[in-house]
Amino acid sequence: MPFKTEDKWKAIEDLQAIHRDGQVLEIELRFSKKEKQAEAVWASNVILGQQIDVLIGKAIDGWLAEAKPILKKLAKAAGGIQASINDIADTIKKQEKIVKAIGYIDDAVKIAAKLAKYL
Amino acid sequence: MDGPHDVECSADPRLWLAAGLSRGRVWCLPGGWNAAVSLLAVAILGCSGAIDSQPFSTYAAANQELAQSSDSALDLAYEESLQGFLQEASRSPSQATRALLLRGVADDPFGWEGPANQVVLPWKVAAFRSGVDHLNVGLVGYAALLSTLASGESTTIQQVDQIAIDLNGNLKSAAAAFGKESDSGAAILSTAAAAGLKAYIESKRRGELADAIETNQSTIEAASALGRSATRGTAVILRRAYQSESTKLARRVARGGSSVQPLFELDVRYIDSLQVLRRIDGAYRQLPRAHRQLATSLEAEGSTLEQIKVFYQEALRLNQLYRKLKSSSGGSDSSSENGSE
């Protein structure tokens, strides 16, 4: 079962703690003027740092993959609300059309009234 | 004079008004009855009341602030990771060079990839930032649409009022054509019809909002978790850069070439960054609660809506903190030295 992104971040954080221990050790050795040992610690830590970078890259890839379906659902949610907004706008437009229709009928009524005077 | 002209009655005044409108018929009653019937219709239809759109616009604004803060944090993470990569490259040019030798991708004429088991971290961070931006744009867009639906901006109450005016005009003309003087009856009918329509639309909007909030709550919770994960990842990236940079500065002190001040200043910026990230995490955590509380705002007038206020204030403070952090960040000396520098 593939690791979830949260588990990946946790694993990287643990490795970063070990990486930090190595850096602190290197600095302690330098303050103690033990340059050769300090360089050896530094060299190992460089490799660990590069591996951490690779893992960060993989965790980012994992996050992006996890994000896809959620982003689709968000887009769908927004689409649903837009549909509601459009629906209400249509309701108003329908009423506007009805009032226009009443206006046309009103015109017909006026014409009928005039005709009635002559017939 | 008066009596009904072919108007249908029903138990539901909304249907009654709608029927009257749709069939183009004129309802005429003795003057007092007009007023009584119209007021009754308005009283029945007007129960739901106008939606308080303020919580929705506050929620939308808070999402906007959170999105900006989140992106600013990733902008910083990108810059730091880029500096870190360039420093590492100056120490180990062969490693960096290998990582920068890109290849094509099978079955993708526009694709590219780096060597396996090597990574150019700034590029990954740039892709991360783009993905997080998509998340935040989605959240902001959703919140803005909720706010639009709640405020009724797109429907415009003016349109409904214009319907009343037009209807009034038509009814008066029709009455005049039969030699009848226009009276307040037509105005009351058109006003009542408009009030009925408004009340119906308010009720519809309220229902749609409540449904949307309920339906989308789980999506907002998932988005919130994603945002928190992204924030945690940003902290990981910043920690990587900080540990590298702080070790470099400590080496200089150990070799006797520098004071501790640059290291101290770096620590201050790093701690401030982590504080901002902690708050961003908190804001994402509050997102689902604030979203749920929007439903409460529909049900209870004058509810305190504490969660939404807290969410908004938190998001505002974030952006202020981040701006302060950005202005104090001068960047450290990234010049390379030999060997393990």
Short mmCIF file of C-alpha atoms in Angstrom, two decimals, chain A residues 5-13 15-17 19-24 26-28 30-31 33 35 38-39 42-43 45-46 48-61 63-64 66-107 109-114 117, chain B residues 18 20-25 88 91-92 95 117-119 121 124-125 127-128 130-136 138-139 141-142 145-146 148-149 154-156 159-160 162-164 166-167 169-175 177-178 197 200-201 204-205 208 212 216 219-220 222-223 225-230 232-237 239-244 246-248 250-251 253-256 267 339-341:
data_model
loop_
_atom_site.label_atom_id
_atom_site.label_comp_id
_atom_site.label_asym_id
_atom_site.label_seq_id
_atom_site.Cartn_x
_atom_site.Cartn_y
_atom_site.Cartn_z
CA THR A 5 1.77 12.10 1.86
CA GLU A 6 1.43 12.77 5.60
CA ASP A 7 3.47 9.66 6.34
CA LYS A 8 6.09 10.80 3.82
CA TRP A 9 6.40 14.22 5.47
CA LYS A 10 6.80 12.51 8.86
CA ALA A 11 9.53 10.20 7.54
CA ILE A 12 11.36 13.16 5.99
CA GLU A 13 11.10 15.15 9.23
CA LEU A 15 15.51 12.09 8.53
CA GLN A 16 15.97 15.85 8.81
CA ALA A 17 16.45 15.40 12.55
CA HIS A 19 20.70 15.17 9.24
CA ARG A 20 20.70 17.98 11.79
CA ASP A 21 22.46 15.81 14.37
CA GLY A 22 25.16 15.23 11.77
CA GLN A 23 25.53 18.95 11.08
CA VAL A 24 25.76 19.77 14.78
CA GLU A 26 30.39 18.48 12.28
CA ILE A 27 30.38 21.97 13.85
CA GLU A 28 31.38 20.58 17.26
CA ARG A 30 35.34 22.05 13.87
CA PHE A 31 35.24 24.01 17.13
CA LYS A 33 39.81 21.71 15.62
CA GLU A 35 38.97 19.11 10.84
CA ALA A 38 34.55 17.06 10.58
CA GLU A 39 35.09 16.64 6.82
CA TRP A 42 30.24 16.52 6.32
CA ALA A 43 30.75 14.13 3.36
CA ASN A 45 25.76 14.30 5.53
CA VAL A 46 25.91 15.63 1.97
CA LEU A 48 21.94 12.15 3.30
CA GLY A 49 20.93 15.68 2.25
CA GLN A 50 20.66 14.62 -1.37
CA GLN A 51 18.53 11.64 -0.42
CA ILE A 52 16.28 13.91 1.61
CA ASP A 53 15.87 16.11 -1.47
CA VAL A 54 14.81 13.09 -3.53
CA LEU A 55 12.27 12.13 -0.86
CA ILE A 56 10.89 15.67 -0.73
CA GLY A 57 10.46 15.49 -4.49
CA LYS A 58 8.57 12.19 -4.18
CA ALA A 59 6.38 13.57 -1.38
CA ILE A 60 5.49 16.55 -3.57
CA ASP A 61 4.59 14.18 -6.41
CA TRP A 63 0.65 15.42 -2.81
CA LEU A 64 -0.03 16.48 -6.39
CA GLU A 66 -3.72 13.18 -4.02
CA ALA A 67 -4.84 16.70 -4.90
CA LYS A 68 -6.27 15.80 -8.32
CA PRO A 69 -9.57 14.18 -7.26
CA ILE A 70 -10.16 16.81 -4.58
CA LEU A 71 -9.63 19.62 -7.06
CA LYS A 72 -12.17 17.94 -9.36
CA LYS A 73 -14.71 17.83 -6.53
CA LEU A 74 -14.10 21.50 -5.73
CA ALA A 75 -14.67 22.41 -9.37
CA LYS A 76 -17.89 20.37 -9.34
CA ALA A 77 -19.02 22.11 -6.16
CA ALA A 78 -18.45 25.51 -7.77
CA GLY A 79 -20.31 24.35 -10.88
CA GLY A 80 -23.30 23.37 -8.76
CA ILE A 81 -23.49 26.80 -7.18
CA GLN A 82 -23.15 28.53 -10.54
CA ALA A 83 -26.05 26.39 -11.76
CA SER A 84 -28.13 27.59 -8.79
CA ILE A 85 -27.26 31.20 -9.59
CA ASN A 86 -28.23 30.67 -13.23
CA ASP A 87 -31.46 28.94 -12.24
CA ILE A 88 -32.55 31.87 -10.12
CA ALA A 89 -31.61 34.31 -12.87
CA ASP A 90 -33.75 32.24 -15.26
CA THR A 91 -36.68 32.44 -12.86
CA ILE A 92 -36.48 36.22 -12.98
CA LYS A 93 -36.14 36.23 -16.76
CA LYS A 94 -39.23 34.06 -17.07
CA GLN A 95 -41.21 36.54 -15.01
CA GLU A 96 -39.86 39.37 -17.15
CA LYS A 97 -41.11 37.53 -20.24
CA ILE A 98 -44.50 37.02 -18.64
CA VAL A 99 -44.77 40.74 -17.91
CA LYS A 100 -43.77 41.46 -21.51
CA ALA A 101 -46.46 39.05 -22.64
CA ILE A 102 -48.93 40.95 -20.48
CA GLY A 103 -47.71 44.09 -22.24
CA TYR A 104 -48.46 42.56 -25.64
CA ILE A 105 -51.86 41.48 -24.45
CA ASP A 106 -52.37 44.98 -23.11
CA ASP A 107 -51.61 46.37 -26.59
CA VAL A 109 -56.65 45.04 -25.48
CA LYS A 110 -56.18 48.70 -26.50
CA ILE A 111 -56.65 47.84 -30.16
CA ALA A 112 -59.73 45.77 -29.35
CA ALA A 113 -61.15 48.64 -27.33
CA LYS A 114 -60.69 51.05 -30.24
CA LYS A 117 -66.04 51.82 -30.72
CA ALA B 18 -48.25 33.14 -10.46
CA GLY B 20 -52.73 35.46 -12.29
CA LEU B 21 -49.50 36.67 -13.89
CA SER B 22 -49.10 33.81 -16.30
CA ARG B 23 -52.57 34.05 -17.65
CA GLY B 24 -52.42 37.81 -18.10
CA ARG B 25 -55.59 38.38 -16.22
CA GLU B 88 25.22 22.78 -3.01
CA ARG B 91 30.31 22.64 -3.45
CA SER B 92 29.57 19.60 -5.59
CA GLN B 95 26.27 16.20 -8.60
CA ASN B 117 17.30 9.29 -7.86
CA GLN B 118 18.38 12.87 -8.36
CA VAL B 119 16.26 15.95 -8.03
CA LEU B 121 14.56 20.67 -5.59
CA LYS B 124 9.81 20.39 -7.49
CA VAL B 125 8.94 23.29 -5.20
CA ALA B 127 5.45 22.45 -9.22
CA PHE B 128 4.25 22.19 -5.61
CA SER B 130 1.48 25.59 -8.73
CA GLY B 131 -0.53 22.70 -7.30
CA VAL B 132 -1.24 24.53 -4.05
CA ASP B 133 -2.26 27.57 -6.07
CA HIS B 134 -4.84 25.43 -7.89
CA LEU B 135 -6.21 24.29 -4.54
CA ASN B 136 -6.48 27.83 -3.22
CA GLY B 138 -10.62 26.41 -6.16
CA LEU B 139 -11.41 27.34 -2.56
CA GLY B 141 -13.73 30.53 -6.39
CA TYR B 142 -16.15 28.33 -4.48
CA LEU B 145 -19.80 31.87 -5.76
CA LEU B 146 -21.41 31.09 -2.40
CA THR B 148 -22.74 35.73 -4.93
CA LEU B 149 -25.60 33.31 -4.40
CA SER B 154 -26.64 38.19 -9.96
CA THR B 155 -30.39 38.18 -9.72
CA THR B 156 -30.63 41.84 -8.69
CA GLN B 159 -34.84 43.44 -11.84
CA VAL B 160 -37.72 42.28 -9.64
CA GLN B 162 -38.63 46.64 -12.61
CA ILE B 163 -40.98 43.73 -13.18
CA ALA B 164 -43.37 45.34 -10.70
CA ASP B 166 -43.66 47.18 -15.91
CA LEU B 167 -46.53 45.08 -14.67
CA GLY B 169 -47.75 50.07 -16.30
CA ASN B 170 -49.36 47.25 -18.28
CA LEU B 171 -52.25 46.87 -15.87
CA LYS B 172 -52.97 50.59 -15.88
CA SER B 173 -52.96 50.71 -19.69
CA ALA B 174 -55.32 47.75 -19.87
CA ALA B 175 -57.70 49.39 -17.39
CA ALA B 177 -58.38 50.94 -22.60
CA PHE B 178 -61.73 49.95 -21.10
CA LEU B 197 -41.60 36.85 -6.46
CA TYR B 200 -40.08 33.00 -3.57
CA ILE B 201 -36.59 33.75 -4.83
CA LYS B 204 -35.20 29.31 -3.26
CA ARG B 205 -31.78 30.92 -2.62
CA GLU B 208 -29.95 26.18 -2.60
CA ALA B 212 -24.75 23.40 -1.30
CA ASN B 216 -19.93 20.20 -0.20
CA THR B 219 -15.10 18.31 -0.08
CA ILE B 220 -14.15 21.35 2.00
CA ALA B 222 -10.74 17.18 2.17
CA ALA B 223 -9.44 20.46 0.76
CA ALA B 225 -6.57 18.47 4.92
CA LEU B 226 -4.78 19.00 1.62
CA GLY B 227 -3.97 22.60 2.56
CA ARG B 228 -2.60 21.51 5.94
CA SER B 229 -0.47 18.87 4.24
CA ALA B 230 0.88 21.47 1.83
CA ARG B 232 3.57 20.90 6.49
CA GLY B 233 5.48 20.26 3.25
CA THR B 234 6.41 23.93 3.03
CA ALA B 235 7.87 23.68 6.54
CA VAL B 236 9.91 20.65 5.46
CA ILE B 237 11.31 22.57 2.49
CA ARG B 239 13.80 23.42 7.23
CA ARG B 240 15.98 21.82 4.57
CA ALA B 241 17.17 25.21 3.40
CA TYR B 242 17.62 26.57 6.93
CA GLN B 243 19.68 23.61 8.13
CA SER B 244 22.01 23.92 5.14
CA SER B 246 22.83 27.73 9.24
CA THR B 247 25.52 25.04 9.07
CA LYS B 248 27.43 27.09 6.52
CA ALA B 250 28.31 28.09 11.82
CA ARG B 251 31.34 26.77 9.93
CA VAL B 253 32.23 31.08 13.02
CA ALA B 254 34.09 27.85 13.90
CA ARG B 255 36.91 28.75 11.50
CA GLY B 256 37.11 32.22 13.11
CA ASP B 267 17.35 32.08 13.08
CA GLY B 339 35.69 22.24 0.26
CA SER B 340 32.95 21.80 2.80
CA GLU B 341 31.69 25.38 2.68
#
